[in-house]
Amino acid sequence: MNQPTTGLLGQLAIFHGTGQELELARHAVPPLQPAELLIRNLYTTLCGSDLHTYCGLRQETCPTVLGHEIVGVIQAIDPAHPALDLNGDNLTVGDIITWSIFSSNPDSPNSIAGIPQKGNELFKYGHALVQDGDAFHGGLAEYCILKANTGILRIPEGMPLPVAATINCSVATVAGALRMAGNIKGKSVLITGMGHLGITCAAMCRKAGAEWIGAVDISIERLEDSLHFGVDKLYNSRGDYSLLVQEIKTDLPRKAVDLVFDMSGSPEAMELGLETLAIGGMAVWVGAVFKSRCLPVNPEKIIRNLLTIKGLHNYNYDDFRNALSFLKENWYRYPFEKAVAKEFSLQEVEQAFQFAVKNKPLRVGIRL
Amino acid sequence: MNQPTTGLLGQLAIFHGTGQELELARHAVPPLQPAELLIRNLYTTLCGSDLHTYCGLRQETCPTVLGHEIVGVIQAIDPAHPALDLNGDNLTVGDIITWSIFSSNPDSPNSIAGIPQKGNELFKYGHALVQDGDAFHGGLAEYCILKANTGILRIPEGMPLPVAATINCSVATVAGALRMAGNIKGKSVLITGMGHLGITCAAMCRKAGAEWIGAVDISIERLEDSLHFGVDKLYNSRGDYSLLVQEIKTDLPRKAVDLVFDMSGSPEAMELGLETLAIGGMAVWVGAVFKSRCLPVNPEKIIRNLLTIKGLHNYNYDDFRNALSFLKENWYRYPFEKAVAKEFSLQEVEQAFQFAVKNKPLRVGIRL
């Protein structure tokens, strides 16, 4: 097909499916459509979902360009774009920005209901099909073209790129989880799964005034890391879950937890969370964005204990803005920068994935 | 034991356990303790829970005096009582009142957190042990002694007793369910289980601006009755549940329900509800206050569809006041009075239970 081009060529890493090496290719960068922006990607962190896709735990459209935790610099703004970010700040060429993982029609019912991540004409960065003339939509590439109706945020000066890259997935999702949880002040909070979502959740809950924060993970290393993010008590889940429930309850003055966030996606962890909840308590489930077994839920217990279960997938624009605000004030108060264990170049993307899968660090970074 | 007495003797129907005839006895009415009230019961409706206990579906302390949907007239007020109801209205001898199904310590953490029904020193009317000197705590008796810290509401003039009696269980619980559901305006609502909770829920949702109300029940008679309480569409659940899910979705402009209230306690109905929910939808479970099988809940679906599940048991004082306000304005707009299919005297209490179990009307009444 003959596509008009900008004359620019951009490198990208194409994922063809589990077990196949990522293909490094060069595509022509197409001209912008109305209200689009051309971004030169600067930094991408590999999210847990990228690793799940890479390992075959979740099925995505293929071939695709993975990577959705991205920060980049504006190269061009189509004149039909309002050139404003979600905070109302002017956008100009050269600004370092991040953007919502999705774009969608703002007039669709879900968008109006505050769930734009499920709006009509949904497009998701790092999840789309590589097509002729439409390949620059992921973080593992030199360029990204932002569709119309993508939420954009300018990165504050001084925020390191490896920190900024995590805003538009991990940090924004956690901001959404806290919104769903409501008032955190004075609450006892249990977090199951101390990956990047978990440590961010701990730091956000601490800042929101949580009285007590417990962390559950299968990895002692991750647990120890989480101590630097505001966690009070660590629980290693390599063992008998019923004993763990008792241990957690014993540690708490009211013998139960007000709030539990599951960031692990592990059915056992979600069950543990429900078991530890106080009367009137709430479980917010975030992690299980892949197939897992069903949980047996006892309706009488849910009712008699006035429990709430809420599921959250992605986030809305308020969450996204709150994520930026939180990190702006707090990235240097907690060791968010150290979450990236190792950096790779785009040429080393295959090693980056292999390192991430083998060593399970909070994040690996791709400096572009 | 020698107890001081008021000289009054009161009749009461004592439940000794499933399969045993209710015992009609006379006990001496003890003098009031500090802040107690003596009530001459006027009318009690048999709630679904009473029938469950009578039939052995739930185990209560025995011997007990059943009946907790009660309205009565004040006979005496201990001087330590503030003599005010929850609306701040003065209480005097001769006032017709209803009262919260529970009393609890208002200083306990759950009470402060807005869940007084789970407060410390919890006492529940119609659920307590008959003891020497402490037997008048249920509706199936001539008298009831209200403990300190019982929420009291004066019944508005003109409200029929069979309507007023349902306020402190069914109507207040439904008011709590609507509080948990949040904004109802413009929402499509499915109600599973069209007993007294179900029809009350329909009427309350209608008044709160629901766009569409569907009703699911196994009984055609109950479904037809529910049409008088604001329901738009009836679904008989005697059949294939998966077909029913499709039928419900087809009937809706957005092909899914925003809110589902389960008042039935049936696991199949709760599953049906979850299946019909739209993205961002909420299920409020109220009915399953008895042992039932666990529900297999798919966490990925809860997360990707941003679903919420909330359980509610009993209600708080706001719900109780809202229940009265709702009925005050609406008892004559809907056929609430007809919900009582038949009335019995206290002497006929055994026949009343048998009639209720056999014919399953919305309510039977005991006129005392």
Coordinates of C-alpha atoms in Angstrom, one line a residue, chain A residues 58 60 109-110 115 117-118 124 179-180 254 262 265 267 270 279-280 285-314, chain B residues 58 60 109-110 115 117-118 124 179-180 254 262 265 267 270 279-280 285-314:
Chain A
R58 CA -2.7 -13.3 28.3
E60 CA -3.2 -10.0 22.8
P109 CA -22.1 6.5 27.9
N110 CA -19.3 4.9 29.8
I115 CA -15.3 5.1 32.9
Q117 CA -11.4 3.4 29.7
K118 CA -14.4 1.5 28.6
K124 CA -5.2 1.0 23.8
R179 CA -10.7 6.5 44.6
M180 CA -12.8 3.3 44.8
R254 CA -9.5 -4.6 65.9
D262 CA -5.3 -7.2 45.7
G265 CA -4.2 -11.5 40.8
P267 CA -7.0 -16.3 43.8
M270 CA -7.9 -12.6 47.1
I279 CA -17.4 -5.9 59.3
G280 CA -18.0 -3.1 56.8
W285 CA -9.4 -6.3 43.2
V286 CA -7.0 -5.0 40.6
G287 CA -4.5 -7.7 39.8
A288 CA -6.4 -10.5 38.1
V289 CA -6.4 -9.2 34.5
F290 CA -5.8 -12.7 33.3
K291 CA -7.7 -16.0 33.4
S292 CA -7.7 -17.5 36.9
R293 CA -10.0 -19.9 38.8
C294 CA -13.2 -18.6 40.2
L295 CA -13.4 -17.8 43.9
P296 CA -16.0 -19.4 46.0
V297 CA -17.8 -16.4 47.6
N298 CA -20.1 -17.0 50.6
P299 CA -23.0 -14.7 50.1
E300 CA -24.2 -15.0 53.7
K301 CA -20.8 -13.8 54.9
I302 CA -20.7 -10.9 52.4
I303 CA -24.2 -9.9 53.7
R304 CA -23.8 -10.4 57.5
N305 CA -20.4 -8.7 57.5
L306 CA -21.5 -5.9 55.2
L307 CA -18.6 -6.5 52.9
T308 CA -17.9 -4.8 49.6
I309 CA -15.9 -6.2 46.6
K310 CA -14.9 -3.8 43.8
G311 CA -13.1 -4.5 40.6
L312 CA -11.0 -2.0 38.8
H313 CA -9.5 -2.1 35.4
N314 CA -7.3 0.8 34.2
Chain B
R58 CA -32.0 -20.6 60.3
E60 CA -31.9 -18.9 66.6
P109 CA -16.4 1.6 66.6
N110 CA -19.0 0.0 64.3
I115 CA -23.0 0.4 61.3
Q117 CA -26.5 -2.8 63.7
K118 CA -23.1 -4.4 64.4
K124 CA -31.9 -7.8 68.7
R179 CA -28.1 4.0 50.3
M180 CA -25.4 1.5 49.3
R254 CA -27.9 -0.7 26.7
D262 CA -30.9 -9.6 45.3
G265 CA -31.1 -15.2 48.8
P267 CA -27.6 -18.4 44.7
M270 CA -27.4 -13.8 42.6
I279 CA -19.7 -2.4 32.9
G280 CA -19.5 -0.3 36.1
W285 CA -27.0 -8.6 48.1
V286 CA -29.5 -8.5 50.9
G287 CA -31.5 -11.8 50.9
A288 CA -29.0 -14.5 51.8
V289 CA -29.2 -14.3 55.5
F290 CA -29.2 -18.1 55.8
K291 CA -26.7 -20.8 54.8
S292 CA -26.5 -21.2 51.0
R293 CA -23.9 -22.6 48.6
C294 CA -20.9 -20.4 47.7
L295 CA -21.0 -18.5 44.4
P296 CA -18.2 -19.0 41.9
V297 CA -17.1 -15.5 41.2
N298 CA -14.7 -14.8 38.3
P299 CA -12.3 -12.1 39.5
E300 CA -11.2 -11.2 36.0
K301 CA -14.8 -10.4 35.1
I302 CA -15.3 -8.4 38.2
I303 CA -12.1 -6.4 37.4
R304 CA -12.5 -6.0 33.6
N305 CA -16.2 -5.0 34.0
L306 CA -15.5 -2.8 37.0
L307 CA -18.2 -4.5 39.0
T308 CA -19.1 -3.9 42.6
I309 CA -20.7 -6.4 45.0
K310 CA -22.0 -5.1 48.3
G311 CA -23.6 -7.0 51.1
L312 CA -26.1 -5.5 53.5
H313 CA -27.5 -6.9 56.8
N314 CA -30.1 -4.8 58.6

